[in-house]
XYZ file of C-alpha atoms in Angstrom:
513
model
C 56.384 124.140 104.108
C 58.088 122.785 106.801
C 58.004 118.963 105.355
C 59.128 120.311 101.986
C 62.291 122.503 103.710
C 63.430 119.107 105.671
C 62.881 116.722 102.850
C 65.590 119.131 100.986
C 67.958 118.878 103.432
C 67.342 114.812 104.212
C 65.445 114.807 107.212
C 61.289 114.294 107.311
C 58.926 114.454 110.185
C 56.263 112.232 110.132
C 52.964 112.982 112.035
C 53.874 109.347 114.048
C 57.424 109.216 114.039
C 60.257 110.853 113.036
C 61.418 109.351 110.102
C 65.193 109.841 108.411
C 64.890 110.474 104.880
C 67.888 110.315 102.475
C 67.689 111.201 98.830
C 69.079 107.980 96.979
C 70.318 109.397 94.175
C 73.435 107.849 93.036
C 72.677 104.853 94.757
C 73.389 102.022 93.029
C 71.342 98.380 93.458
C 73.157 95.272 93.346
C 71.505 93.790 89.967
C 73.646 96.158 88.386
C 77.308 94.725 89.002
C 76.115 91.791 86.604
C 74.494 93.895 83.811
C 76.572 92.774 80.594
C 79.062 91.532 78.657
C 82.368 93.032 79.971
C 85.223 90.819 81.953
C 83.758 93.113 85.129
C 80.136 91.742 84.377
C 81.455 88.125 84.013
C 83.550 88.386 87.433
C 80.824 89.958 88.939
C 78.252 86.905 88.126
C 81.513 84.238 88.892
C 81.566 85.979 92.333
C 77.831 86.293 92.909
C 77.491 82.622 92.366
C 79.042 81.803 95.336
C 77.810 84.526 97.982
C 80.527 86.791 97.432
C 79.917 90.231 97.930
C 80.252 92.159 94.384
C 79.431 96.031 96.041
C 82.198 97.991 96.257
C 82.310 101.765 96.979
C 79.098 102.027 95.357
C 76.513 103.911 97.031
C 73.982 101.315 99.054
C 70.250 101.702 98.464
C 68.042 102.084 101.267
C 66.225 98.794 100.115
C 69.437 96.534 100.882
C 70.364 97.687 104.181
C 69.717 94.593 106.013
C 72.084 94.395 108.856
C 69.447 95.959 111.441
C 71.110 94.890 114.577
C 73.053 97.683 116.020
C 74.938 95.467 118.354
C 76.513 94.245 115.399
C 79.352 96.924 114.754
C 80.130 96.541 118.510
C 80.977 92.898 118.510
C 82.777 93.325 114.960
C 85.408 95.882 116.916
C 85.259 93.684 120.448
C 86.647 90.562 118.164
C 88.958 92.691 115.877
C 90.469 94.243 118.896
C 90.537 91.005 121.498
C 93.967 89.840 120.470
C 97.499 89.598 120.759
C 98.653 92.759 118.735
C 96.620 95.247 121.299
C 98.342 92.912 124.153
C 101.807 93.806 122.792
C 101.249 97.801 122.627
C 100.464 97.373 126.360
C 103.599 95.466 126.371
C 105.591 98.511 125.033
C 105.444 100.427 128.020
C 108.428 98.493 129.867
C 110.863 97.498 127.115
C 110.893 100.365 124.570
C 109.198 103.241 127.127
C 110.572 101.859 130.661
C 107.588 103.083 132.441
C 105.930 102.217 135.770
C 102.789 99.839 136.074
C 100.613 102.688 137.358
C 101.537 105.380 134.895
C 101.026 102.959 132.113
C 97.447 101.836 133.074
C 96.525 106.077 133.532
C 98.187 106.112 130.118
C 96.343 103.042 128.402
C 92.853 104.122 129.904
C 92.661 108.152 129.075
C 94.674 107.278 125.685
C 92.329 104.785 124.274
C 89.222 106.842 125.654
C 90.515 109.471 123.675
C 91.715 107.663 120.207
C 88.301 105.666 120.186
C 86.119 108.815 119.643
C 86.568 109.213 116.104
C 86.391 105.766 115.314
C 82.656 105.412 117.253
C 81.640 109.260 115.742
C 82.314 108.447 111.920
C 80.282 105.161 111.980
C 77.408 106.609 112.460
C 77.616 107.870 109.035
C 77.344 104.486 107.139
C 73.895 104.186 108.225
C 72.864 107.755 107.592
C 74.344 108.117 104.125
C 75.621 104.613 103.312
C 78.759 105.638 102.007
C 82.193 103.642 102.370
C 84.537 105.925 104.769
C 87.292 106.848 102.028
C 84.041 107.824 100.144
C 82.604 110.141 102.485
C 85.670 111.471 103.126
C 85.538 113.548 99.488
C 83.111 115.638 101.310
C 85.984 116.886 103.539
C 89.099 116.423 101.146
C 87.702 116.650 97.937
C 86.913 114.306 94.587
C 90.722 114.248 94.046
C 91.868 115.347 97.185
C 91.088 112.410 98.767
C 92.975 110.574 96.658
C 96.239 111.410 98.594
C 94.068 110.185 101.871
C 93.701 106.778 100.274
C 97.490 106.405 99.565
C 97.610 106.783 103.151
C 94.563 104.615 104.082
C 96.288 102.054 102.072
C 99.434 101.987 103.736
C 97.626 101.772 107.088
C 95.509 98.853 105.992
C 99.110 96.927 104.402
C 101.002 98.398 107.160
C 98.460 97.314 110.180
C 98.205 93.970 108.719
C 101.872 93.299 108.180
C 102.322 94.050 111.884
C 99.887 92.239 113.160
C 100.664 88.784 111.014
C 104.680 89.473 112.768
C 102.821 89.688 115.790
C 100.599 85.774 115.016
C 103.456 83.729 113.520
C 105.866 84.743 116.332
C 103.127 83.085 118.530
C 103.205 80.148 116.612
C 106.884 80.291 116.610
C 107.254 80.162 120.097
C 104.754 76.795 119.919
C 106.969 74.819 117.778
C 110.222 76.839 116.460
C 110.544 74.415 113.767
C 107.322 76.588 112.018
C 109.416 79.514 110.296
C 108.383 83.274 110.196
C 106.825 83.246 106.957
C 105.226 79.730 107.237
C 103.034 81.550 110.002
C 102.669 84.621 108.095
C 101.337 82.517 105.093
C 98.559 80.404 107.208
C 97.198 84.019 108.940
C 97.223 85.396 105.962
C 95.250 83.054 103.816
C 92.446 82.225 106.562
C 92.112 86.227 106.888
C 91.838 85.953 102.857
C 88.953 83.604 102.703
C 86.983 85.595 105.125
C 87.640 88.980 103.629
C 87.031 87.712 100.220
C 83.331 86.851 101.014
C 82.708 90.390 102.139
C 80.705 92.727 104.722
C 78.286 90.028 105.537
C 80.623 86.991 106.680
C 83.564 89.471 107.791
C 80.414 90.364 110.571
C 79.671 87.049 110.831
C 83.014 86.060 111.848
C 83.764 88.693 114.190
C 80.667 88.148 115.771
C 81.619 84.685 117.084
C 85.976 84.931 116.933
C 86.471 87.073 119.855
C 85.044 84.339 122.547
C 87.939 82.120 122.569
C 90.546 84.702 122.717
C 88.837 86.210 125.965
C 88.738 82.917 127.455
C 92.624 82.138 126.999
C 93.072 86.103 127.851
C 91.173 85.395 131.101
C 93.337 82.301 131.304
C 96.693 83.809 130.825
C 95.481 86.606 133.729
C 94.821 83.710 135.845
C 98.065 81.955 135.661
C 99.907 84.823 136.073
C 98.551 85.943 138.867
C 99.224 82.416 140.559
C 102.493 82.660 139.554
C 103.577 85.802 141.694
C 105.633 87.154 138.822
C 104.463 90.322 138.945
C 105.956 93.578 139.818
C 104.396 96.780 140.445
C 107.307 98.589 138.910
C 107.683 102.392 140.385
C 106.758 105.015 137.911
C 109.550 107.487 137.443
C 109.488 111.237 137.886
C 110.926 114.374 135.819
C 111.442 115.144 132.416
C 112.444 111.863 131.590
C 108.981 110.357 133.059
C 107.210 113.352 130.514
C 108.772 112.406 127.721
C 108.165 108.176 127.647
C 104.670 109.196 129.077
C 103.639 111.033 125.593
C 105.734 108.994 123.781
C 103.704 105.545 124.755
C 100.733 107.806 124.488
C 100.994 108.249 121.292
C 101.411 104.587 119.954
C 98.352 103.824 122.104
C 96.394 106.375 120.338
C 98.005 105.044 116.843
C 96.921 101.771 117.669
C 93.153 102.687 119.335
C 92.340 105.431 116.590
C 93.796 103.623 113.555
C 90.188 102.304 112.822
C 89.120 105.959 112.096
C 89.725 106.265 108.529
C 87.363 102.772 107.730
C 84.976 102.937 110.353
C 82.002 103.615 108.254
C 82.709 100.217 106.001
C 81.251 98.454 108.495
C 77.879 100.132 108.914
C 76.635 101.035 105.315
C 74.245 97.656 105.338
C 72.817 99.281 108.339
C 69.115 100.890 107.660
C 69.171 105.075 107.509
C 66.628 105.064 110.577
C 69.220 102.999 112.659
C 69.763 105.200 115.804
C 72.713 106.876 115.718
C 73.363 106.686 119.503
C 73.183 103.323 119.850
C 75.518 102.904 116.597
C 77.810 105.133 118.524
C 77.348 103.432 122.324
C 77.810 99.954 120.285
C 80.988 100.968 118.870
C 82.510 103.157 121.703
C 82.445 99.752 124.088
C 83.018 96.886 121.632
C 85.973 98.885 121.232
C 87.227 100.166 124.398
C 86.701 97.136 126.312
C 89.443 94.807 124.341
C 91.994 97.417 124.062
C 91.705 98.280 128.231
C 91.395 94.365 128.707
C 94.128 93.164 126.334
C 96.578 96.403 127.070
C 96.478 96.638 130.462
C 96.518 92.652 130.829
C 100.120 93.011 128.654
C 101.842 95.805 130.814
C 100.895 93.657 133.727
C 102.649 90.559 132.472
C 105.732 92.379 131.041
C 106.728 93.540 134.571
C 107.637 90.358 135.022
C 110.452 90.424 132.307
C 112.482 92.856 134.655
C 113.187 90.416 137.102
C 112.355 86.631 136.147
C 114.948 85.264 133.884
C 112.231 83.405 131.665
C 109.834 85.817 131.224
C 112.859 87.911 129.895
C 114.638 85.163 128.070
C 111.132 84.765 126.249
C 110.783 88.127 125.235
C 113.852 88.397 123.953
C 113.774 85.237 121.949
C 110.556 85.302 120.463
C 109.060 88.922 121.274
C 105.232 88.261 122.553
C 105.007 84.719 121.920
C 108.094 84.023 124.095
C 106.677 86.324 127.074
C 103.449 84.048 126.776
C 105.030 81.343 126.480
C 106.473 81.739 129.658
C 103.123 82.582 131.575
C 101.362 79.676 129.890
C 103.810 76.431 129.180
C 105.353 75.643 132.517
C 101.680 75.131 134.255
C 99.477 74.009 131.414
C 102.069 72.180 129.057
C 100.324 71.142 125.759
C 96.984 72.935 126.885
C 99.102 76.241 127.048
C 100.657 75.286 123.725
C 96.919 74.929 122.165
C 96.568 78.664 124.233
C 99.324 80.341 122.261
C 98.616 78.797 118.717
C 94.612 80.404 119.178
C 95.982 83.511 120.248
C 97.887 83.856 117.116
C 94.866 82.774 115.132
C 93.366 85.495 116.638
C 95.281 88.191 114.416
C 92.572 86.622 111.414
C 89.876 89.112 113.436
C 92.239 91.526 113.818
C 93.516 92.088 110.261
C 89.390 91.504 108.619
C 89.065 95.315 108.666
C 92.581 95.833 107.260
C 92.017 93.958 104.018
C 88.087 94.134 103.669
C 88.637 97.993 103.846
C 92.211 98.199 101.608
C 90.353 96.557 98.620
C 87.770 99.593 98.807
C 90.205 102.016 99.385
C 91.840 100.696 96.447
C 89.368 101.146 94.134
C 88.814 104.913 94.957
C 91.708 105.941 93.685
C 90.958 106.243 90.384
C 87.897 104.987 87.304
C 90.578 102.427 86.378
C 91.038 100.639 89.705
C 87.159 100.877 90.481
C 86.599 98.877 87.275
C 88.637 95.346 89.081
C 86.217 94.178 91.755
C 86.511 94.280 95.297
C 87.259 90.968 95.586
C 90.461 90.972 93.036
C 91.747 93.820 95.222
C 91.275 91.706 98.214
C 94.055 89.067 97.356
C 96.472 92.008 95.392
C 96.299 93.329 98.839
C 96.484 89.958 100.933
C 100.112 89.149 98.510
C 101.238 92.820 99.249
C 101.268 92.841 103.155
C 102.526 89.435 103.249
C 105.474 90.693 100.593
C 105.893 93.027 103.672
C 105.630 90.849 106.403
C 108.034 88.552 105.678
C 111.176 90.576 105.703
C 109.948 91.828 108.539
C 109.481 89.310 110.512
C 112.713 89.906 112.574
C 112.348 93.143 113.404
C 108.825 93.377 114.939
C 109.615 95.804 117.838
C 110.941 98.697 116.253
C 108.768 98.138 113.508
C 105.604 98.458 115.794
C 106.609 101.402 117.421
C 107.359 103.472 114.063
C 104.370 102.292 112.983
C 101.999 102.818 115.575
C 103.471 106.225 115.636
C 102.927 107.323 112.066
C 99.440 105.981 112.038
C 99.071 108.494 115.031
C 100.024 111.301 113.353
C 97.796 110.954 109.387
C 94.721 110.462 111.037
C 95.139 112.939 114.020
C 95.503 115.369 110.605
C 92.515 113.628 108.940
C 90.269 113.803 112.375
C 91.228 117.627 112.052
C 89.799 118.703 108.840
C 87.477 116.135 109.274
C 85.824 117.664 112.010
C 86.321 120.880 111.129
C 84.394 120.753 108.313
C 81.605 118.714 110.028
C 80.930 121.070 112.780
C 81.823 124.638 111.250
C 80.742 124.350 107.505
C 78.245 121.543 107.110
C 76.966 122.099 110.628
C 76.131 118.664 111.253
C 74.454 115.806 109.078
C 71.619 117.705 107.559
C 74.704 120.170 105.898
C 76.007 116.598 103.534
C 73.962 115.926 99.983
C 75.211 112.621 99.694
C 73.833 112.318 95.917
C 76.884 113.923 94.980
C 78.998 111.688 95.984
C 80.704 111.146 93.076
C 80.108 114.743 91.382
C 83.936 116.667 91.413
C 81.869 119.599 90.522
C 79.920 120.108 93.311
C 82.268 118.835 95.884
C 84.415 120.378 97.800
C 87.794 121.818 95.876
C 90.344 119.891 98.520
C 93.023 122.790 98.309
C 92.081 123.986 101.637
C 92.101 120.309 103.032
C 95.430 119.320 101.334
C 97.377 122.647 101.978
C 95.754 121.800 105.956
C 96.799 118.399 105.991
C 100.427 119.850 104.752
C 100.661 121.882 107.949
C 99.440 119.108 109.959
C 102.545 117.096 108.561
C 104.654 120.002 109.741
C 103.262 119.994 113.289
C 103.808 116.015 113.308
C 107.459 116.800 112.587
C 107.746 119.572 114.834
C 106.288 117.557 117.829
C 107.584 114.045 117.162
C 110.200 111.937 119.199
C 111.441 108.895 117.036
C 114.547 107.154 116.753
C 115.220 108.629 113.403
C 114.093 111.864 114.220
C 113.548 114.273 117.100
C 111.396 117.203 116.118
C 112.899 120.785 117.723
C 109.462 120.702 120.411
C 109.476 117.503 120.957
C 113.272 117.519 121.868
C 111.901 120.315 124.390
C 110.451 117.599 126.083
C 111.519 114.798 128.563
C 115.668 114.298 128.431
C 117.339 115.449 125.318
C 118.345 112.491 123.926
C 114.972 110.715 123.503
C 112.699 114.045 123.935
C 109.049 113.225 124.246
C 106.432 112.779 121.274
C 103.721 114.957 120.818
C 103.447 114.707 117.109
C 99.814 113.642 117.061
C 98.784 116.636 119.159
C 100.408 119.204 117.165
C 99.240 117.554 113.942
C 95.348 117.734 115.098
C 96.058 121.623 115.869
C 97.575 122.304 113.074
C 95.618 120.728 110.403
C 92.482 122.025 112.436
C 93.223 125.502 112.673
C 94.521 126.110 109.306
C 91.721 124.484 107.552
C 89.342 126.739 109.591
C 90.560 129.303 107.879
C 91.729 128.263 104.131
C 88.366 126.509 104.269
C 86.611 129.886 104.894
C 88.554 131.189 101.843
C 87.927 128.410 99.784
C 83.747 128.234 100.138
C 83.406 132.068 99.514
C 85.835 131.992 96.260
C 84.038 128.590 94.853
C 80.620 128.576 96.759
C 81.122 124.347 97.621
């Protein structure tokens, strides 16, 4: 009786060993992509041909779940998050914020702890259920609820990627100005392209290698400029006006640390249902928190020096990042620190892997029409799209970054709320998901409660925020009045949270799902 009632609910006990069973219905094996006649089939066996991965929000069966290495995930998020975009958020804190050193390294280490939760907690569903993220997210939002989540989850994944490309070619700017914007943009972009378009396996691959040279010219960058003397343990301020850039930097670390949250299970649905969820968890946790303490922390340190050396701030304010290392790296190591600053920006192909592997899945969930063009098509609409983006851009990287990293903040501080929510209170924990059902509207949840939730979570984002454009009537409450100070993201988890706790109860006992 008892092996019967767990088997129902996905979980058997074996007389040996516990054993994790999933029902696999609605899986779907990989033979299947080529069954056929159709322009889909014929892509599909064009693709498959060459290695590249035809899957793509398709359920994965047990039987092809062969990334069994744990440590896998961890050095996936170690090389996506060892480069020069995390160094510039750490950057932030002088320029835009006009913190301290010390407050800013207390912010960057309790912020990231924080933001990197989610990101470590949801990828230990890929193995259990082997479900993309988006797609396990209709078990919180709904079959067409979710649909609003990818909009957002696409915009992230262009968004992130269009920042982080500014962030690469002004590197390679500062190396030879004579390389345009968009000329840098173009080479990032198409190197991330030809990863990405291979799929889950060689995006690992890569990432398991990539981040190794940028922590060598990291370590190398922390070297010179500590010979130099440049830097300044700046004073951290005090009152209201020390409140208010506190949260506000706060909150586009946590944009920038939790922004993996809404794809984090892409990368672990290869992984076998018996993987251990702890170690899946431990792996991700550090391979992500160590880059973004490392990288951060090693940019506010360097940007003290922009306060008062002339060519650390003549840097930064000709070519943003690149400029600032150029300054640390050229005058000692001359073409070697040239070489330095051109692999750094390379580095932003590791960085933006996740962005466009996971935007051509996302893609496809939005509706039967876009899940019928492979993942792989989707992969270079979405390469042309950020770089459409980027371009333009490419000026205006600063204020761009700090919108950005804001907004991000606030959607999936909504999503991590009714997310949760539902996990703990109405499934109660894995063994409450039927992950056959995946793609059943029926017998998924409605969404109503989850899309009138995230609606209030929007409202708390707005009440709480402190942007340039707007200054929400709490967040103008606190630090000075002019620039107030942002807690959007923490209003926006309490909200959505909260309300869905209780539209949610409404919803299950009116519809019974």
């Amino acid at each position: 009786m008892r092996d019967n009632m767990d088997m129902e609910y996905g979980v058997r006990d074996g007389d040996e060993k516990h054993h994790v069973y999933v029902d696999e219905s609605g899986a779907v094996p990989g033979e299947s992509f080529e069954v056929g006649n159709s322009l889909y089939a014929k892509l599909q066996r064009f693709a498959g041909k060459f290695g590249i991965e035809q899957r793509g929000i398709e359920r994965v069966p047990e039987d092809e779940r062969t990334d069994t290495a744990p440590w896998h995930v961890g050095t996936m998020w170690l090389a996506a998050n060892m480069v020069v975009s995390s160094f510039a958020i750490g950057a932030l804190a002088v320029p835009v914020f006009d913190l301290g050193f010390a407050d800013t390294i207390l912010t960057i280490l309790f912020v990231n702890l924080l933001g990197i939760t989610p990101v470590a907690f949801w990828s230990t569903f890929g193995p259990r259920f082997g479900l993309r993220q988006m797609v396990l997210s209709r078990f919180y939002f709904g079959y067409y609820g979710v649909k609003l989540i990818a909009i957002f989850n696409v915009l992230a994944c262009v968004g992130w990627s269009s920042v982080n490309v500014i962030v690469g070619a002004q590197l390679i700017n500062a190396v030879n100005p004579k390389v345009p914007g968009y000329a840098g943009i173009i080479i990032i972009a198409a190197a991330t392209f030809f990863v990405t378009l291979f799929g889950y396996r060689i995006v690992h691959a890569y990432e398991k290698w990539s981040w190794i040279p940028s922590f060598i010219i990291f370590l190398i960058v922390l070297g010179e400029f500590a010979h130099s003397g440049k830097f300044s343990n700046l004073p951290m301020g005090v009152g209201t006006s020390e409140t208010g850039s506190v949260l506000s930097f706060a909150a586009s670390v946590y944009g920038f640390a939790t922004g993996w949250t809404s794809y984090a299970a892409d990368y672990t649905v290869y992984q076998p249902v018996s993987a251990s969820r702890a170690r899946i968890f431990a792996w991700t946790y550090v391979g992500l928190a160590f880059p973004l303490l490392f990288t951060q922390m090693l940019g506010a340190a360097v940007i003290t020096a922009s306060i008062g050396t002339p060519e650390y701030a003549d840097g930064y304010a000709t070519s943003g990042i690149g400029g600032l290392l150029a300054a640390v790296l050229f005058p000692p190591l001359g073409r070697f620190g040239q070489f330095c600053l051109v692999m750094l920006g390379l580095s932003i192909i590791a960085n933006n892997c996740p962005n466009i592997y996971s935007v051509s899945l996302t893609l496809q969930l939005l509706a039967r029409q876009t899940q019928a063009v492979p993942r792989f098509v989707w992969t270079f609409i979405g390469t042309v799209i950020y770089c459409a983006i980027a371009i333009p851009g490419y000026s205006h990287f600063e204020s761009v970054l700090e919108n950005f990293m804001l907004v991000i903040g606030y959607w999936l501080a909504i999503y991590t709320g009714i997310a949760l929510t539902e996990h703990l209170v109405f499934k109660r924990g894995y063994l409450g998901y039927a992950p056959e059902i995946y793609d059943q509207p029926s017998k998924l949840p409605v969404g109503i409660a989850a899309i009138t939730a995230f609606a209030f979570g929007v409202m708390g984002a707005v009440l709480g925020m402190a942007q340039v454009w707007w200054i929400g009537p709490i967040g103008k409450r606190i630090g000075t009045p002019t620039y107030g100070g942002d807690i959007g993201f923490e209003l926006a988890f309490a909200f959505s949270a909260s309300s869905f706790l209780i539209l949610r109860t409404i919803e299950f006992r009116y519809f019974k799902r």
